[in-house]
Short mmCIF file of C-alpha atoms in Angstrom, two decimals:
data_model
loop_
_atom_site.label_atom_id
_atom_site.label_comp_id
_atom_site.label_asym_id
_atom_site.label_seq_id
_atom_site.Cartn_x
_atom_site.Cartn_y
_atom_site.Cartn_z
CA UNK A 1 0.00 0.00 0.00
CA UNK A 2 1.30 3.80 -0.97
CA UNK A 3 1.51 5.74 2.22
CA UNK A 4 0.29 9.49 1.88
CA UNK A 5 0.92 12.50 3.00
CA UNK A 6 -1.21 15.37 2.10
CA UNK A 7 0.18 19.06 3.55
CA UNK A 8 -2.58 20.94 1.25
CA UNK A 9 -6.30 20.84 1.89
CA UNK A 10 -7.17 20.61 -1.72
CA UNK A 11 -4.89 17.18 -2.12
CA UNK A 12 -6.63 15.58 0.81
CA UNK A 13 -9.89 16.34 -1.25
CA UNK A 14 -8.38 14.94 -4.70
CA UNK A 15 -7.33 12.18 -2.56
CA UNK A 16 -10.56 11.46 -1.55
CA UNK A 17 -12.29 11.68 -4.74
CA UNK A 18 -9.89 9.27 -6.22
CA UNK A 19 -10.95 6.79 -3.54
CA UNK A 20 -7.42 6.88 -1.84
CA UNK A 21 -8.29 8.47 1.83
CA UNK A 22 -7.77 4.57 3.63
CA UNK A 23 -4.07 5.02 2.17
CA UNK A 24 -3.20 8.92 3.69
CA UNK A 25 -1.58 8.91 6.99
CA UNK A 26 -1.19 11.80 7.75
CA UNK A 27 -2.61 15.39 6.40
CA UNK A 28 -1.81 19.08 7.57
CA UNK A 29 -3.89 21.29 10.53
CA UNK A 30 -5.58 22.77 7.85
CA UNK A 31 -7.13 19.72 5.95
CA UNK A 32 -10.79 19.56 6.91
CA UNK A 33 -12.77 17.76 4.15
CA UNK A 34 -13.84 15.00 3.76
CA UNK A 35 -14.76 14.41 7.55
CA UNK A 36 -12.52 11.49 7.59
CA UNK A 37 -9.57 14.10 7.29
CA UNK A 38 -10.08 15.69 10.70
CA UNK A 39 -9.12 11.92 12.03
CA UNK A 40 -5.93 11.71 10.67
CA UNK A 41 -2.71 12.83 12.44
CA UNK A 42 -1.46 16.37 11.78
CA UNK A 43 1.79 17.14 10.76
CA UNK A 44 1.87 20.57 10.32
CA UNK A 45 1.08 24.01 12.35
CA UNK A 46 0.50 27.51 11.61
CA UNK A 47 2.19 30.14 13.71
CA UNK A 48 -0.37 32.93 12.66
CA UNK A 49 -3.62 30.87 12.98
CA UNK A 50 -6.16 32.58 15.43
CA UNK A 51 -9.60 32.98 13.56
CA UNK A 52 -10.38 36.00 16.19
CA UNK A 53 -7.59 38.48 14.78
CA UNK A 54 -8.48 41.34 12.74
CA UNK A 55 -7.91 41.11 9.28
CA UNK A 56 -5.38 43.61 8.87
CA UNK A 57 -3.19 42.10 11.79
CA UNK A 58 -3.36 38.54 10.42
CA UNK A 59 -1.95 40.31 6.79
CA UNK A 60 0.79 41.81 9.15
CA UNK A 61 1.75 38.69 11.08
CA UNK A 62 2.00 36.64 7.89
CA UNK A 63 4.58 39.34 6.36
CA UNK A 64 6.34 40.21 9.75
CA UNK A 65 6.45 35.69 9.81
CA UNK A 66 7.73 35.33 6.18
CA UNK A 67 10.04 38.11 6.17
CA UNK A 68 11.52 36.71 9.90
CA UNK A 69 11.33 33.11 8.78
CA UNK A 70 10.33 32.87 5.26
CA UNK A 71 7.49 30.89 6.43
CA UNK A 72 4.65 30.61 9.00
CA UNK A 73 4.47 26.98 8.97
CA UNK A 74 5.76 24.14 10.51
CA UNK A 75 6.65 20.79 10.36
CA UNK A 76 6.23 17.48 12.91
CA UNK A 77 9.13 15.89 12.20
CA UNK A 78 9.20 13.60 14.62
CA UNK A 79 5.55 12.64 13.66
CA UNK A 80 6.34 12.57 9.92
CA UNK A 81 9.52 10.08 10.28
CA UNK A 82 7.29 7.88 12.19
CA UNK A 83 4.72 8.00 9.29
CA UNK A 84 6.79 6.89 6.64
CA UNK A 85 5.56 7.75 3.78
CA UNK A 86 5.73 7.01 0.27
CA UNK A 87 4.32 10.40 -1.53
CA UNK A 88 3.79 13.68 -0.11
CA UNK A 89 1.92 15.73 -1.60
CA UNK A 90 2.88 19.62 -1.70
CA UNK A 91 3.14 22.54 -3.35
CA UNK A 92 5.33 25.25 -4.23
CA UNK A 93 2.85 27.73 -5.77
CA UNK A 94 2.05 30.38 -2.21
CA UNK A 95 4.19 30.18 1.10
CA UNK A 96 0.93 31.78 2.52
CA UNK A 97 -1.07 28.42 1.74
CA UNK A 98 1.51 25.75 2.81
CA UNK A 99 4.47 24.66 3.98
CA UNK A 100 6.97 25.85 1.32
CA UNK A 101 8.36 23.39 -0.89
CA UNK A 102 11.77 23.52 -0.25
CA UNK A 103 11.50 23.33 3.39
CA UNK A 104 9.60 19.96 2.77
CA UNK A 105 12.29 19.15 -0.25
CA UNK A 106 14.77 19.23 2.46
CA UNK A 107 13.02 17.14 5.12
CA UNK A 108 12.29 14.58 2.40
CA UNK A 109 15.66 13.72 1.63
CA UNK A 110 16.31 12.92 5.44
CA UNK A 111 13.51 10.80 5.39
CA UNK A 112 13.60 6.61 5.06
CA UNK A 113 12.87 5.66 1.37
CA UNK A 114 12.99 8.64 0.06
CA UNK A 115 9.75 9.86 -0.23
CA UNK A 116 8.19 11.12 -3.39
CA UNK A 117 7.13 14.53 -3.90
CA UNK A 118 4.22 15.47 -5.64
CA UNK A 119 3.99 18.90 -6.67
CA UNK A 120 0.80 20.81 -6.72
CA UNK A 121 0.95 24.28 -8.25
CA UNK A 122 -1.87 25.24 -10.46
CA UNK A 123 -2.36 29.31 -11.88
CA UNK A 124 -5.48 28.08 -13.75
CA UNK A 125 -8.83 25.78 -14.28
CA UNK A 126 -7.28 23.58 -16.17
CA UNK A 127 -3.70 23.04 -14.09
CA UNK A 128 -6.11 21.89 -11.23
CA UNK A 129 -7.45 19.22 -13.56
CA UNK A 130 -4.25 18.40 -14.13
CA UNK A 131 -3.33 18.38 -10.55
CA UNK A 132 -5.97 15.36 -10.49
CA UNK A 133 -4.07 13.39 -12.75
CA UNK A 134 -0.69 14.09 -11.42
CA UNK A 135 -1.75 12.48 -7.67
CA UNK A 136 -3.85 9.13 -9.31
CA UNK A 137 -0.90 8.56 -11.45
CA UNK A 138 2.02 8.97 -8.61
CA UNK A 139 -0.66 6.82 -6.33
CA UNK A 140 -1.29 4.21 -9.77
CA UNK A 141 -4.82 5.00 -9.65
CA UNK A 142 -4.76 7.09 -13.44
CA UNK A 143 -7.71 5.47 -14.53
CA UNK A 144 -9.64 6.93 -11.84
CA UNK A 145 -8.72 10.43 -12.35
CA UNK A 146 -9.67 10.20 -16.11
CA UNK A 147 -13.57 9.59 -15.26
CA UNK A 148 -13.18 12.23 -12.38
CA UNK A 149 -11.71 14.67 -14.78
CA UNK A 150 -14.26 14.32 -17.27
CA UNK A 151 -17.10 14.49 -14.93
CA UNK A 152 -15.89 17.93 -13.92
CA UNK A 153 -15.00 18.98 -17.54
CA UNK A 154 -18.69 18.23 -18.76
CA UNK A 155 -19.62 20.72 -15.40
CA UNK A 156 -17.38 23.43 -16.43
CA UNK A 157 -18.63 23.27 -20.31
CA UNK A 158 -22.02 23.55 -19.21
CA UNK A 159 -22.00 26.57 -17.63
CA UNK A 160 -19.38 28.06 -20.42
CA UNK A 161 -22.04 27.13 -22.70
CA UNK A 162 -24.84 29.06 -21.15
CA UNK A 163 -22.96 32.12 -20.40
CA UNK A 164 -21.71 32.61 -23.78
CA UNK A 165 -25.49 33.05 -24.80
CA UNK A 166 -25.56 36.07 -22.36
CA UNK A 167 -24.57 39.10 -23.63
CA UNK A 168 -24.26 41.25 -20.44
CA UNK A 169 -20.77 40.61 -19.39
CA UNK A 170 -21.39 41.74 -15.59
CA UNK A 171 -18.59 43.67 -14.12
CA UNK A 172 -17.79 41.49 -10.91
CA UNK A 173 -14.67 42.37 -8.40
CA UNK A 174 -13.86 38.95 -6.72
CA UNK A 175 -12.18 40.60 -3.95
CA UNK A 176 -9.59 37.93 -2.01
CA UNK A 177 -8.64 40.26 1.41
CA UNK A 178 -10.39 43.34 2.81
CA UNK A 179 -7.65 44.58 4.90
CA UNK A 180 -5.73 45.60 3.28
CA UNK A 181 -7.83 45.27 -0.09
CA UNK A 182 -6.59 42.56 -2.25
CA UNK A 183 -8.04 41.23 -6.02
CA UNK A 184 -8.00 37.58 -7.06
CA UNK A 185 -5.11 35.83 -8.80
CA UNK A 186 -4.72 32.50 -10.69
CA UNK A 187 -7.87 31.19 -11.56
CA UNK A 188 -10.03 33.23 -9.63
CA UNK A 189 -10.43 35.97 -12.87
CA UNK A 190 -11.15 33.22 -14.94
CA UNK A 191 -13.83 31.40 -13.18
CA UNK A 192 -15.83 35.31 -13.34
CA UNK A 193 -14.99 34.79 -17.05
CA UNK A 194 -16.63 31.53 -17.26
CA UNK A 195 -19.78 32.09 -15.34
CA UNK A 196 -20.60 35.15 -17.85
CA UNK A 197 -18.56 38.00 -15.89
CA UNK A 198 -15.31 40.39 -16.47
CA UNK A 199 -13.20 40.89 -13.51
CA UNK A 200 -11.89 44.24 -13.97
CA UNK A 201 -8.52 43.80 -10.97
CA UNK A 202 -8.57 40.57 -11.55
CA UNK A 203 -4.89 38.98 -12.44
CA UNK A 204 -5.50 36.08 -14.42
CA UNK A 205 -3.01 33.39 -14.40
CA UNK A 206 -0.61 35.53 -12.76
CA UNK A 207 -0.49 35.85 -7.76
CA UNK A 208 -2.94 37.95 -6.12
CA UNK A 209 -2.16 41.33 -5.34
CA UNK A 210 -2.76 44.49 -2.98
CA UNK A 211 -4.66 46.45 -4.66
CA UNK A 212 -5.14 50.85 -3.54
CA UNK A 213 -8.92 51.04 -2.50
CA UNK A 214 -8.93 54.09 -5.00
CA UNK A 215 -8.55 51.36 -8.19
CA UNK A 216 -11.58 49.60 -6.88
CA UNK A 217 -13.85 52.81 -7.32
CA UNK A 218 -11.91 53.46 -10.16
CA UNK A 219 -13.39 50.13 -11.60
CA UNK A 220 -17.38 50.84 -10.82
CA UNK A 221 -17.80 46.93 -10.07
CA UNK A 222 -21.60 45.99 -10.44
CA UNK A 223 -21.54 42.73 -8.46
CA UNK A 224 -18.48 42.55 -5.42
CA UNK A 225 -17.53 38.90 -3.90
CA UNK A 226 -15.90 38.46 -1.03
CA UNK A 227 -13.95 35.14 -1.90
CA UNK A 228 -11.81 36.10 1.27
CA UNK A 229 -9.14 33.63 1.66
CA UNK A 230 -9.24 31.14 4.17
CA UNK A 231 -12.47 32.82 5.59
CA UNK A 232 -15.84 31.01 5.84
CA UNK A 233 -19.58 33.36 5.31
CA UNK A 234 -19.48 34.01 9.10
CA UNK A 235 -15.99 35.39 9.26
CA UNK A 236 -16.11 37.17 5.72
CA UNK A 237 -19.34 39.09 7.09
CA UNK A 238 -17.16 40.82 10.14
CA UNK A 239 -15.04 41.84 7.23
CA UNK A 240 -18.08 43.25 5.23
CA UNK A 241 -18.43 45.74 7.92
CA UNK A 242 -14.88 46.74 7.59
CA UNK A 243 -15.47 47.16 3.37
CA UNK A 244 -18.27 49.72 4.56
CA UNK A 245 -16.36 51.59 6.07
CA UNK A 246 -14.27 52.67 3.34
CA UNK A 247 -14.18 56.22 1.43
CA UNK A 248 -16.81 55.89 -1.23
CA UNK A 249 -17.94 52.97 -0.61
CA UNK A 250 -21.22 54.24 -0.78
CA UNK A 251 -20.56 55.28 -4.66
CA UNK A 252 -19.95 52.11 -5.98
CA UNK A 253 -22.43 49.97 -8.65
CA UNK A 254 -22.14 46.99 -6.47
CA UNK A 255 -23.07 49.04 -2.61
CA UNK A 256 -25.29 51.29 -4.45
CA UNK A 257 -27.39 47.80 -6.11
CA UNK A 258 -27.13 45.76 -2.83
CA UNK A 259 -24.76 43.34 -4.91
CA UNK A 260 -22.73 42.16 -2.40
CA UNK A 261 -21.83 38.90 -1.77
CA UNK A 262 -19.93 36.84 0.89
CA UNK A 263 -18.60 33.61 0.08
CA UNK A 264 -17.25 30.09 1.47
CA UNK A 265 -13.58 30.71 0.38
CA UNK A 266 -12.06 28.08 3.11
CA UNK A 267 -13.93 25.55 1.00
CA UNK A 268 -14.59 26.99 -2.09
CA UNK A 269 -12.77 29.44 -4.32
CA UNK A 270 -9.45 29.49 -2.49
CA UNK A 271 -9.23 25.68 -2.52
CA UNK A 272 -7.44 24.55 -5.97
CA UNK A 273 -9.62 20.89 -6.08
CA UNK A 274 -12.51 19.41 -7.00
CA UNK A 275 -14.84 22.16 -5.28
CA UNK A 276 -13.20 24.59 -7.41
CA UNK A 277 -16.00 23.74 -10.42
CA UNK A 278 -18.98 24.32 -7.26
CA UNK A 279 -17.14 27.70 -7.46
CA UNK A 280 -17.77 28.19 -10.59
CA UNK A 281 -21.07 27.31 -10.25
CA UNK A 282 -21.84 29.45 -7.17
CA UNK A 283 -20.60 32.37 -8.82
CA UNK A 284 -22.72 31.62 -12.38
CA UNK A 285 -25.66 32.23 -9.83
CA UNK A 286 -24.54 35.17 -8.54
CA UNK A 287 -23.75 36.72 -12.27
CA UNK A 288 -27.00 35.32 -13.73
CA UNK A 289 -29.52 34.39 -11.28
CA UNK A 290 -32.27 33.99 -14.03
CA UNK A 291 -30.23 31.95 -16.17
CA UNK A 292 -28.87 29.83 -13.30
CA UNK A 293 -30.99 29.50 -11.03
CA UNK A 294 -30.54 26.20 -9.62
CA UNK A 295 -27.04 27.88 -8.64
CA UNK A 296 -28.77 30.57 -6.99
CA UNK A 297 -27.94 30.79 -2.87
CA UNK A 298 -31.36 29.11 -0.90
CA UNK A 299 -31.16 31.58 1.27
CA UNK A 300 -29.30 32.72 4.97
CA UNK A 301 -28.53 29.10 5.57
CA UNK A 302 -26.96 28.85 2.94
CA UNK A 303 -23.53 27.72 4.00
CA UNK A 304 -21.74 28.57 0.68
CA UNK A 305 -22.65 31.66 0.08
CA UNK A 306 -24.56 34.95 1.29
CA UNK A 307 -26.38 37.85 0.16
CA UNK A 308 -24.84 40.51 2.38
CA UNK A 309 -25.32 44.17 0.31
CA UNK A 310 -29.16 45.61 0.93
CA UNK A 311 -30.29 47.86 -2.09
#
């Protein structure tokens, strides 16, 4: 049997849906879903993680941590020696997401064996689905992946499809980090794309970025999500609060409309996995409620997502 090791949330998920969970042995303090993750040993901590900090003082412990240590992770290696195992999968695509890849590079060649390392860095839609491939075929399970894949494709075509009928490209600001304001990266822009939007500060493809609070009025968004990293619809709301706050916030399409939206982003949207196509989905409803309406939210119990602006 290949023993795993999963330090990313969205490669516990892939290893899940490619019917591989009874063979990971360990996964990191962040890996939450399926429910059979949470009883798996934990080999990693976070030296920043307190869901109670404000916004703007999590941003400056993470910098203050990377710049001090060039990461705000770490690593049970005691526990992960004892684990032995045979891939671990990683990443090397944000030092904000994960234990960095050469820290783990390092470890690895101290380990028994040799581990393998898998690495997971996707900028777009389709490097996720690739993603999917890469851990079925470094577990042997590639014929697995291949139905998965095309499962998800047909989703992702579907709503393409029905967009492209549309012809109101909705100006939508998926917004990734209040304070200080940050747009969407990597496939984030794209998704908005897909579901029949434009992402005007969105950087497709390319990291996330802080963003001056003067661009987004510049912009005159119609529809603003709060995809806030990490952040469930509970926590993103406290930071909906803090967005009102700002100068001229009052001004903007998306305030002025009551189109404003909080999301699930510590399941969806920040999570590069399978989920990423309910994204996609949730976010189609959002655009184009009329056209997609069995994507539209169900209302304020709606774990995924939440109405939040009032017009």
């Amino acid at each position: 049997m290949i023993r795993i090791v999963s330090l990313l949330p969205a490669a516990t998920e892939i290893a899940a849906a490619l019917g591989l969970m009874d063979q990971v042995v360990g996964v990191s303090h962040e890996c939450d879903f399926p429910e059979e993750a949470n009883s798996h040993p934990r080999v990693t901590l976070c030296s920043v993680h307190d869901a109670n900090l404000p916004s703007r003082e999590v941003d400056h412990r993470v910098r203050q941590a990377l710049h001090e240590n060039g990461t705000i992770y770490t690593i049970d290696e005691p526990l992960l020696r004892r684990l032995q195992p045979h891939v671990i999968l990683t990443q090397r695509l944000c030092d904000v997401c994960a234990v960095g890849y050469g820290s783990v590079a390092k470890l690895a060649r101290t380990l028994p064996g040799s581990p393998r390392l898998v690495n997971l860095e996707p900028t777009s839609l389709g490097d996720i689905f690739d993603d999917i491939q890469c851990v079925a075929d470094a577990c042997d399970v590639r014929e697995r992946a291949e139905a998965l894949i095309q499962h998800l494709s047909e989703r992702v075509e579907a709503v393409r499809k029905r967009a492209a009928r549309i012809p109101d490209r909705r100006r939508c600001f998926l917004m990734e980090w209040v304070d200080p304001p940050f747009c969407s990266g990597h496939w984030g822009p794209e998704l908005v794309e897909i579901a029949g939007g434009f992402d005007p500060l969105g950087r497709k493809h390319r990291p996330s970025a802080q963003i001056d609070w003067q661009q987004v009025l510049d912009s005159r968004p119609g529809i603003i999500v709060l995809a806030l990293c990490g952040y469930d619809v509970p926590r993103a709301q406290r930071d909906y609060e803090l967005l009102r706050r700002y100068p001229g916030f009052d001004s903007i399409p998306a305030a002025h409309n009551g189109e404003i939206y909080v999301v699930n982003a510590r399941a969806y949207f920040s999570r590069p996995g399978l989920r990423i196509v309910d994204s996609l989905e949730i976010l189609a409803g959002i655009l184009h409620p009329n056209e997609f309406l069995e994507f539209v939210s169900s209302g304020p119990d709606d774990a995924r997502v939440m109405r939040v602006g009032s017009s």
